[in-house]
Amino acid sequence: MYKSEPPEVSVIQLGNGSLLCNASGFPDNISYSRWEHKSPEQKHLRYLDGTERGILNFHTLDRTRLDTTYSSDGIYICKVVNHMAKDGDKIFQTGFANVLFKGTPECLRETVETDYADDSTKLQVNVYSSSSLTNTWWKSEVELPVKQSPKHKVTITKGQTMVEMYNQQVQLNTTNVVLEMSGDDKQDTRSYRLEVSNDYGTSYCTVILSERRKYTIYNTT
């Protein structure tokens, strides 16, 4: 006579970035189902195959659609089955982890607002980052002295930005960096670049304004 124990399941992020579905129970005849990847807001994104030992190795996955850090971030759920040796019953249990991967900041969306009454312009860049940010605005190749200049003001807010991930519309938490420029005359350059850095590197987002305040966006890393 023995007493079965549901498997205790947790998800551990290993040093190489892979995920381990850590399961224990009695009996220990455990098998692993496919992993499920969800967005931070619990929306299903995809299923992924792990190893027989419960490891999800991102280095062996098809990365053709993982060209951005936020495409990999999210909630990862593993499901294990504890096979009962005598009566053939199965006990299912799940574990999950909210995972953020190391990556440079990503410029997701840029908007430009112009007030023709006072000839002022507001540039806003929504940035995704897994760690805290620092920012610097540049005009052409010259850093804007935003702390000393009465013509420029930078504000930082938190918000959400809609992106597409695996054919799903997903809201991501973003840092919104806003540059307000007043008294912007026609002789000023129309090229502005935002430099954003986090613990893992630096990215750039460039906005080029035409004379009529139309704009073109260039993202570089």
PDB file of C-alpha atoms in Angstrom:
ATOM      1  CA  MET A   1       0.000   0.000   0.000  1.00  0.00           C
ATOM      2  CA  TYR A   2       1.395   3.384  -0.939  1.00  0.00           C
ATOM      3  CA  LYS A   3       0.154   6.910  -1.092  1.00  0.00           C
ATOM      4  CA  SER A   4       0.558   8.846  -4.318  1.00  0.00           C
ATOM      5  CA  GLU A   5       1.740  12.433  -4.209  1.00  0.00           C
ATOM      6  CA  PRO A   6       0.947  15.028  -6.875  1.00  0.00           C
ATOM      7  CA  PRO A   7       4.153  16.327  -8.421  1.00  0.00           C
ATOM      8  CA  GLU A   8       5.470  19.600  -7.064  1.00  0.00           C
ATOM      9  CA  VAL A   9       6.388  21.730 -10.070  1.00  0.00           C
ATOM     10  CA  SER A  10       8.393  24.919 -10.430  1.00  0.00           C
ATOM     11  CA  VAL A  11      10.154  26.623 -13.340  1.00  0.00           C
ATOM     12  CA  ILE A  12      13.797  27.640 -12.978  1.00  0.00           C
ATOM     13  CA  GLN A  13      15.728  29.843 -15.403  1.00  0.00           C
ATOM     14  CA  LEU A  14      19.197  28.373 -15.901  1.00  0.00           C
ATOM     15  CA  GLY A  15      22.396  30.329 -16.374  1.00  0.00           C
ATOM     16  CA  ASN A  16      22.363  29.824 -20.157  1.00  0.00           C
ATOM     17  CA  GLY A  17      18.830  31.209 -20.437  1.00  0.00           C
ATOM     18  CA  SER A  18      17.130  27.822 -20.795  1.00  0.00           C
ATOM     19  CA  LEU A  19      14.178  26.905 -18.582  1.00  0.00           C
ATOM     20  CA  LEU A  20      13.989  23.826 -16.337  1.00  0.00           C
ATOM     21  CA  CYS A  21      10.666  22.295 -15.380  1.00  0.00           C
ATOM     22  CA  ASN A  22      11.601  21.112 -11.895  1.00  0.00           C
ATOM     23  CA  ALA A  23       9.207  18.349 -10.788  1.00  0.00           C
ATOM     24  CA  SER A  24       9.142  15.862  -7.915  1.00  0.00           C
ATOM     25  CA  GLY A  25       6.512  13.476  -6.555  1.00  0.00           C
ATOM     26  CA  PHE A  26       5.690   9.843  -5.760  1.00  0.00           C
ATOM     27  CA  PRO A  27       5.964   7.728  -7.715  1.00  0.00           C
ATOM     28  CA  ASP A  28       8.639   9.532  -9.719  1.00  0.00           C
ATOM     29  CA  ASN A  29       7.473   8.140 -13.065  1.00  0.00           C
ATOM     30  CA  ILE A  30       7.137  11.657 -14.480  1.00  0.00           C
ATOM     31  CA  SER A  31       6.795  12.795 -18.081  1.00  0.00           C
ATOM     32  CA  TYR A  32       6.649  16.324 -19.484  1.00  0.00           C
ATOM     33  CA  SER A  33       4.090  17.850 -21.822  1.00  0.00           C
ATOM     34  CA  ARG A  34       4.713  20.712 -24.233  1.00  0.00           C
ATOM     35  CA  TRP A  35       5.538  24.117 -22.833  1.00  0.00           C
ATOM     36  CA  GLU A  36       3.069  26.958 -23.247  1.00  0.00           C
ATOM     37  CA  HIS A  37       4.201  30.546 -23.807  1.00  0.00           C
ATOM     38  CA  LYS A  38       1.786  33.305 -22.774  1.00  0.00           C
ATOM     39  CA  SER A  39       1.985  37.072 -22.937  1.00  0.00           C
ATOM     40  CA  PRO A  40       2.351  39.094 -19.703  1.00  0.00           C
ATOM     41  CA  GLU A  41      -1.424  39.595 -19.847  1.00  0.00           C
ATOM     42  CA  GLN A  42      -2.028  35.800 -19.955  1.00  0.00           C
ATOM     43  CA  LYS A  43      -2.829  35.597 -23.681  1.00  0.00           C
ATOM     44  CA  HIS A  44      -1.784  32.314 -25.319  1.00  0.00           C
ATOM     45  CA  LEU A  45       1.022  32.766 -27.850  1.00  0.00           C
ATOM     46  CA  ARG A  46       2.470  29.357 -28.780  1.00  0.00           C
ATOM     47  CA  TYR A  47       3.396  25.831 -27.694  1.00  0.00           C
ATOM     48  CA  LEU A  48       7.025  24.718 -27.526  1.00  0.00           C
ATOM     49  CA  ASP A  49       8.704  21.316 -27.359  1.00  0.00           C
ATOM     50  CA  GLY A  50      11.168  20.728 -24.540  1.00  0.00           C
ATOM     51  CA  THR A  51      13.476  17.813 -23.822  1.00  0.00           C
ATOM     52  CA  GLU A  52      12.546  14.542 -22.109  1.00  0.00           C
ATOM     53  CA  ARG A  53      14.180  15.927 -18.950  1.00  0.00           C
ATOM     54  CA  GLY A  54      11.937  18.963 -18.881  1.00  0.00           C
ATOM     55  CA  ILE A  55      14.336  21.549 -20.306  1.00  0.00           C
ATOM     56  CA  LEU A  56      13.272  24.230 -22.780  1.00  0.00           C
ATOM     57  CA  ASN A  57      16.414  25.182 -24.679  1.00  0.00           C
ATOM     58  CA  PHE A  58      15.973  28.432 -26.584  1.00  0.00           C
ATOM     59  CA  HIS A  59      19.201  27.915 -28.537  1.00  0.00           C
ATOM     60  CA  THR A  60      17.646  24.973 -30.400  1.00  0.00           C
ATOM     61  CA  LEU A  61      14.345  26.679 -31.228  1.00  0.00           C
ATOM     62  CA  ASP A  62      13.457  28.150 -34.600  1.00  0.00           C
ATOM     63  CA  ARG A  63      14.407  31.789 -33.978  1.00  0.00           C
ATOM     64  CA  THR A  64      13.183  33.190 -37.299  1.00  0.00           C
ATOM     65  CA  ARG A  65      10.378  34.945 -35.411  1.00  0.00           C
ATOM     66  CA  LEU A  66      12.404  35.827 -32.318  1.00  0.00           C
ATOM     67  CA  ASP A  67      14.186  38.906 -33.639  1.00  0.00           C
ATOM     68  CA  THR A  68      13.048  41.003 -30.682  1.00  0.00           C
ATOM     69  CA  THR A  69      13.507  40.497 -26.957  1.00  0.00           C
ATOM     70  CA  TYR A  70       9.839  41.039 -26.208  1.00  0.00           C
ATOM     71  CA  SER A  71       8.947  38.154 -28.545  1.00  0.00           C
ATOM     72  CA  SER A  72      10.657  35.801 -26.084  1.00  0.00           C
ATOM     73  CA  ASP A  73       9.603  37.451 -22.816  1.00  0.00           C
ATOM     74  CA  GLY A  74       6.453  36.401 -21.028  1.00  0.00           C
ATOM     75  CA  ILE A  75       4.985  33.588 -18.939  1.00  0.00           C
ATOM     76  CA  TYR A  76       6.229  30.042 -19.539  1.00  0.00           C
ATOM     77  CA  ILE A  77       4.112  27.153 -18.260  1.00  0.00           C
ATOM     78  CA  CYS A  78       5.252  23.545 -17.982  1.00  0.00           C
ATOM     79  CA  LYS A  79       2.877  20.640 -17.407  1.00  0.00           C
ATOM     80  CA  VAL A  80       3.972  17.303 -15.954  1.00  0.00           C
ATOM     81  CA  VAL A  81       2.249  13.948 -15.588  1.00  0.00           C
ATOM     82  CA  ASN A  82       2.864  11.591 -12.660  1.00  0.00           C
ATOM     83  CA  HIS A  83       1.987   8.093 -13.922  1.00  0.00           C
ATOM     84  CA  MET A  84       0.561   5.824 -11.228  1.00  0.00           C
ATOM     85  CA  ALA A  85       2.396   2.506 -11.387  1.00  0.00           C
ATOM     86  CA  LYS A  86      -0.395   0.250 -10.053  1.00  0.00           C
ATOM     87  CA  ASP A  87      -3.748   1.606 -11.123  1.00  0.00           C
ATOM     88  CA  GLY A  88      -2.742   3.453 -14.286  1.00  0.00           C
ATOM     89  CA  ASP A  89      -4.066   6.791 -13.065  1.00  0.00           C
ATOM     90  CA  LYS A  90      -2.359  10.030 -13.973  1.00  0.00           C
ATOM     91  CA  ILE A  91      -1.874  13.118 -11.848  1.00  0.00           C
ATOM     92  CA  PHE A  92      -1.287  16.375 -13.712  1.00  0.00           C
ATOM     93  CA  GLN A  93       0.387  19.439 -12.276  1.00  0.00           C
ATOM     94  CA  THR A  94       1.718  22.679 -13.723  1.00  0.00           C
ATOM     95  CA  GLY A  95       4.358  25.244 -12.873  1.00  0.00           C
ATOM     96  CA  PHE A  96       5.135  28.613 -14.399  1.00  0.00           C
ATOM     97  CA  ALA A  97       7.596  31.499 -14.387  1.00  0.00           C
ATOM     98  CA  ASN A  98       7.455  35.070 -15.635  1.00  0.00           C
ATOM     99  CA  VAL A  99      10.624  35.353 -17.716  1.00  0.00           C
ATOM    100  CA  LEU A 100      12.517  38.433 -18.895  1.00  0.00           C
ATOM    101  CA  PHE A 101      15.502  37.887 -21.174  1.00  0.00           C
ATOM    102  CA  LYS A 102      18.626  39.998 -21.429  1.00  0.00           C
ATOM    103  CA  GLY A 103      18.367  42.431 -24.322  1.00  0.00           C
ATOM    104  CA  THR A 104      18.997  46.004 -25.398  1.00  0.00           C
ATOM    105  CA  PRO A 105      16.103  48.515 -25.354  1.00  0.00           C
ATOM    106  CA  GLU A 106      13.663  48.409 -28.255  1.00  0.00           C
ATOM    107  CA  CYS A 107      11.894  51.441 -29.740  1.00  0.00           C
ATOM    108  CA  LEU A 108       8.333  50.292 -30.375  1.00  0.00           C
ATOM    109  CA  ARG A 109       6.435  53.386 -31.443  1.00  0.00           C
ATOM    110  CA  GLU A 110       7.115  57.051 -32.172  1.00  0.00           C
ATOM    111  CA  THR A 111       4.621  59.890 -32.368  1.00  0.00           C
ATOM    112  CA  VAL A 112       4.963  63.579 -33.226  1.00  0.00           C
ATOM    113  CA  GLU A 113       2.577  66.325 -32.131  1.00  0.00           C
ATOM    114  CA  THR A 114       2.863  69.917 -33.368  1.00  0.00           C
ATOM    115  CA  ASP A 115       1.176  72.996 -31.930  1.00  0.00           C
ATOM    116  CA  TYR A 116       1.211  75.535 -34.763  1.00  0.00           C
ATOM    117  CA  ALA A 117      -0.035  78.319 -32.480  1.00  0.00           C
ATOM    118  CA  ASP A 118       3.229  78.505 -30.536  1.00  0.00           C
ATOM    119  CA  ASP A 119       5.378  76.577 -33.045  1.00  0.00           C
ATOM    120  CA  SER A 120       6.205  73.815 -30.586  1.00  0.00           C
ATOM    121  CA  THR A 121       6.777  70.130 -31.254  1.00  0.00           C
ATOM    122  CA  LYS A 122       6.530  67.065 -29.033  1.00  0.00           C
ATOM    123  CA  LEU A 123       8.359  63.824 -29.896  1.00  0.00           C
ATOM    124  CA  GLN A 124       7.398  60.673 -27.993  1.00  0.00           C
ATOM    125  CA  VAL A 125       9.166  57.310 -28.218  1.00  0.00           C
ATOM    126  CA  ASN A 126       7.722  54.240 -26.479  1.00  0.00           C
ATOM    127  CA  VAL A 127      10.599  52.004 -25.387  1.00  0.00           C
ATOM    128  CA  TYR A 128      10.513  48.382 -24.203  1.00  0.00           C
ATOM    129  CA  SER A 129      13.246  47.312 -21.806  1.00  0.00           C
ATOM    130  CA  SER A 130      13.735  44.485 -19.312  1.00  0.00           C
ATOM    131  CA  SER A 131      15.767  46.756 -17.007  1.00  0.00           C
ATOM    132  CA  SER A 132      15.915  50.447 -16.060  1.00  0.00           C
ATOM    133  CA  LEU A 133      16.729  53.022 -18.755  1.00  0.00           C
ATOM    134  CA  THR A 134      18.844  56.098 -19.257  1.00  0.00           C
ATOM    135  CA  ASN A 135      18.219  58.414 -22.213  1.00  0.00           C
ATOM    136  CA  THR A 136      19.938  61.122 -24.235  1.00  0.00           C
ATOM    137  CA  TRP A 137      18.460  63.176 -27.069  1.00  0.00           C
ATOM    138  CA  TRP A 138      20.638  64.277 -29.993  1.00  0.00           C
ATOM    139  CA  LYS A 139      20.071  66.880 -32.710  1.00  0.00           C
ATOM    140  CA  SER A 140      22.080  65.703 -35.709  1.00  0.00           C
ATOM    141  CA  GLU A 141      25.362  64.738 -34.008  1.00  0.00           C
ATOM    142  CA  VAL A 142      25.109  67.184 -31.091  1.00  0.00           C
ATOM    143  CA  GLU A 143      23.687  66.234 -27.703  1.00  0.00           C
ATOM    144  CA  LEU A 144      20.735  68.394 -26.719  1.00  0.00           C
ATOM    145  CA  PRO A 145      21.396  70.315 -23.470  1.00  0.00           C
ATOM    146  CA  VAL A 146      17.906  69.572 -22.194  1.00  0.00           C
ATOM    147  CA  LYS A 147      18.747  70.400 -18.565  1.00  0.00           C
ATOM    148  CA  GLN A 148      20.066  73.867 -19.433  1.00  0.00           C
ATOM    149  CA  SER A 149      17.980  74.827 -22.455  1.00  0.00           C
ATOM    150  CA  PRO A 150      14.626  76.624 -21.970  1.00  0.00           C
ATOM    151  CA  LYS A 151      13.607  75.369 -25.443  1.00  0.00           C
ATOM    152  CA  HIS A 152      13.714  71.690 -24.507  1.00  0.00           C
ATOM    153  CA  LYS A 153      12.013  69.564 -21.879  1.00  0.00           C
ATOM    154  CA  VAL A 154      12.178  65.789 -21.379  1.00  0.00           C
ATOM    155  CA  THR A 155       9.555  63.857 -19.430  1.00  0.00           C
ATOM    156  CA  ILE A 156       9.376  60.123 -18.665  1.00  0.00           C
ATOM    157  CA  THR A 157       6.093  58.270 -18.183  1.00  0.00           C
ATOM    158  CA  LYS A 158       5.016  54.640 -17.927  1.00  0.00           C
ATOM    159  CA  GLY A 159       2.449  53.222 -20.307  1.00  0.00           C
ATOM    160  CA  GLN A 160       1.465  50.330 -22.542  1.00  0.00           C
ATOM    161  CA  THR A 161       2.073  49.822 -26.247  1.00  0.00           C
ATOM    162  CA  MET A 162       0.278  47.386 -28.550  1.00  0.00           C
ATOM    163  CA  VAL A 163       2.508  45.059 -30.591  1.00  0.00           C
ATOM    164  CA  GLU A 164       1.971  41.904 -32.628  1.00  0.00           C
ATOM    165  CA  MET A 165       3.418  38.662 -31.263  1.00  0.00           C
ATOM    166  CA  TYR A 166       2.790  35.338 -33.013  1.00  0.00           C
ATOM    167  CA  ASN A 167      -0.324  36.689 -34.763  1.00  0.00           C
ATOM    168  CA  GLN A 168      -1.700  38.068 -31.490  1.00  0.00           C
ATOM    169  CA  GLN A 169      -2.150  41.688 -30.436  1.00  0.00           C
ATOM    170  CA  VAL A 170      -0.377  42.115 -27.099  1.00  0.00           C
ATOM    171  CA  GLN A 171      -0.027  45.046 -24.713  1.00  0.00           C
ATOM    172  CA  LEU A 172       3.527  45.552 -23.420  1.00  0.00           C
ATOM    173  CA  ASN A 173       4.592  47.738 -20.522  1.00  0.00           C
ATOM    174  CA  THR A 174       6.786  50.514 -21.897  1.00  0.00           C
ATOM    175  CA  THR A 175       8.737  53.572 -20.850  1.00  0.00           C
ATOM    176  CA  ASN A 176       7.587  56.624 -22.808  1.00  0.00           C
ATOM    177  CA  VAL A 177      10.315  59.210 -23.408  1.00  0.00           C
ATOM    178  CA  VAL A 178       8.954  62.613 -24.478  1.00  0.00           C
ATOM    179  CA  LEU A 179      10.962  65.535 -25.875  1.00  0.00           C
ATOM    180  CA  GLU A 180       9.119  68.867 -25.976  1.00  0.00           C
ATOM    181  CA  MET A 181      10.646  71.632 -28.124  1.00  0.00           C
ATOM    182  CA  SER A 182       9.393  75.216 -28.116  1.00  0.00           C
ATOM    183  CA  GLY A 183      10.312  78.056 -30.479  1.00  0.00           C
ATOM    184  CA  ASP A 184      11.452  75.571 -33.078  1.00  0.00           C
ATOM    185  CA  ASP A 185      12.209  77.709 -36.155  1.00  0.00           C
ATOM    186  CA  LYS A 186      12.614  76.550 -39.726  1.00  0.00           C
ATOM    187  CA  GLN A 187      16.374  76.876 -39.610  1.00  0.00           C
ATOM    188  CA  ASP A 188      16.701  74.121 -37.015  1.00  0.00           C
ATOM    189  CA  THR A 189      17.622  70.631 -38.120  1.00  0.00           C
ATOM    190  CA  ARG A 190      14.825  68.117 -38.617  1.00  0.00           C
ATOM    191  CA  SER A 191      16.815  65.090 -37.459  1.00  0.00           C
ATOM    192  CA  TYR A 192      16.512  64.001 -33.834  1.00  0.00           C
ATOM    193  CA  ARG A 193      17.868  60.825 -32.302  1.00  0.00           C
ATOM    194  CA  LEU A 194      17.015  59.187 -28.995  1.00  0.00           C
ATOM    195  CA  GLU A 195      19.765  57.138 -27.370  1.00  0.00           C
ATOM    196  CA  VAL A 196      18.464  54.686 -24.756  1.00  0.00           C
ATOM    197  CA  SER A 197      20.631  52.388 -22.645  1.00  0.00           C
ATOM    198  CA  ASN A 198      19.949  49.638 -20.122  1.00  0.00           C
ATOM    199  CA  ASP A 199      22.035  46.995 -18.345  1.00  0.00           C
ATOM    200  CA  TYR A 200      22.603  45.086 -21.605  1.00  0.00           C
ATOM    201  CA  GLY A 201      23.440  47.741 -24.181  1.00  0.00           C
ATOM    202  CA  THR A 202      22.334  50.782 -26.160  1.00  0.00           C
ATOM    203  CA  SER A 203      19.805  51.341 -28.940  1.00  0.00           C
ATOM    204  CA  TYR A 204      18.941  54.373 -31.082  1.00  0.00           C
ATOM    205  CA  CYS A 205      15.723  55.659 -32.564  1.00  0.00           C
ATOM    206  CA  THR A 206      15.832  58.495 -35.098  1.00  0.00           C
ATOM    207  CA  VAL A 207      12.990  60.810 -36.126  1.00  0.00           C
ATOM    208  CA  ILE A 208      13.416  62.976 -39.225  1.00  0.00           C
ATOM    209  CA  LEU A 209      10.947  65.843 -39.605  1.00  0.00           C
ATOM    210  CA  SER A 210      10.155  67.562 -42.865  1.00  0.00           C
ATOM    211  CA  GLU A 211       9.502  71.313 -43.097  1.00  0.00           C
ATOM    212  CA  ARG A 212       5.778  70.666 -42.656  1.00  0.00           C
ATOM    213  CA  ARG A 213       6.386  68.485 -39.600  1.00  0.00           C
ATOM    214  CA  LYS A 214       5.889  65.216 -41.409  1.00  0.00           C
ATOM    215  CA  TYR A 215       8.187  62.573 -40.014  1.00  0.00           C
ATOM    216  CA  THR A 216      10.044  59.414 -40.930  1.00  0.00           C
ATOM    217  CA  ILE A 217      11.184  56.865 -38.352  1.00  0.00           C
ATOM    218  CA  TYR A 218      14.448  54.909 -38.419  1.00  0.00           C
ATOM    219  CA  ASN A 219      15.259  52.285 -35.785  1.00  0.00           C
ATOM    220  CA  THR A 220      18.864  51.180 -35.320  1.00  0.00           C
ATOM    221  CA  THR A 221      20.842  49.299 -32.711  1.00  0.00           C
TER     222      THR A 221
END
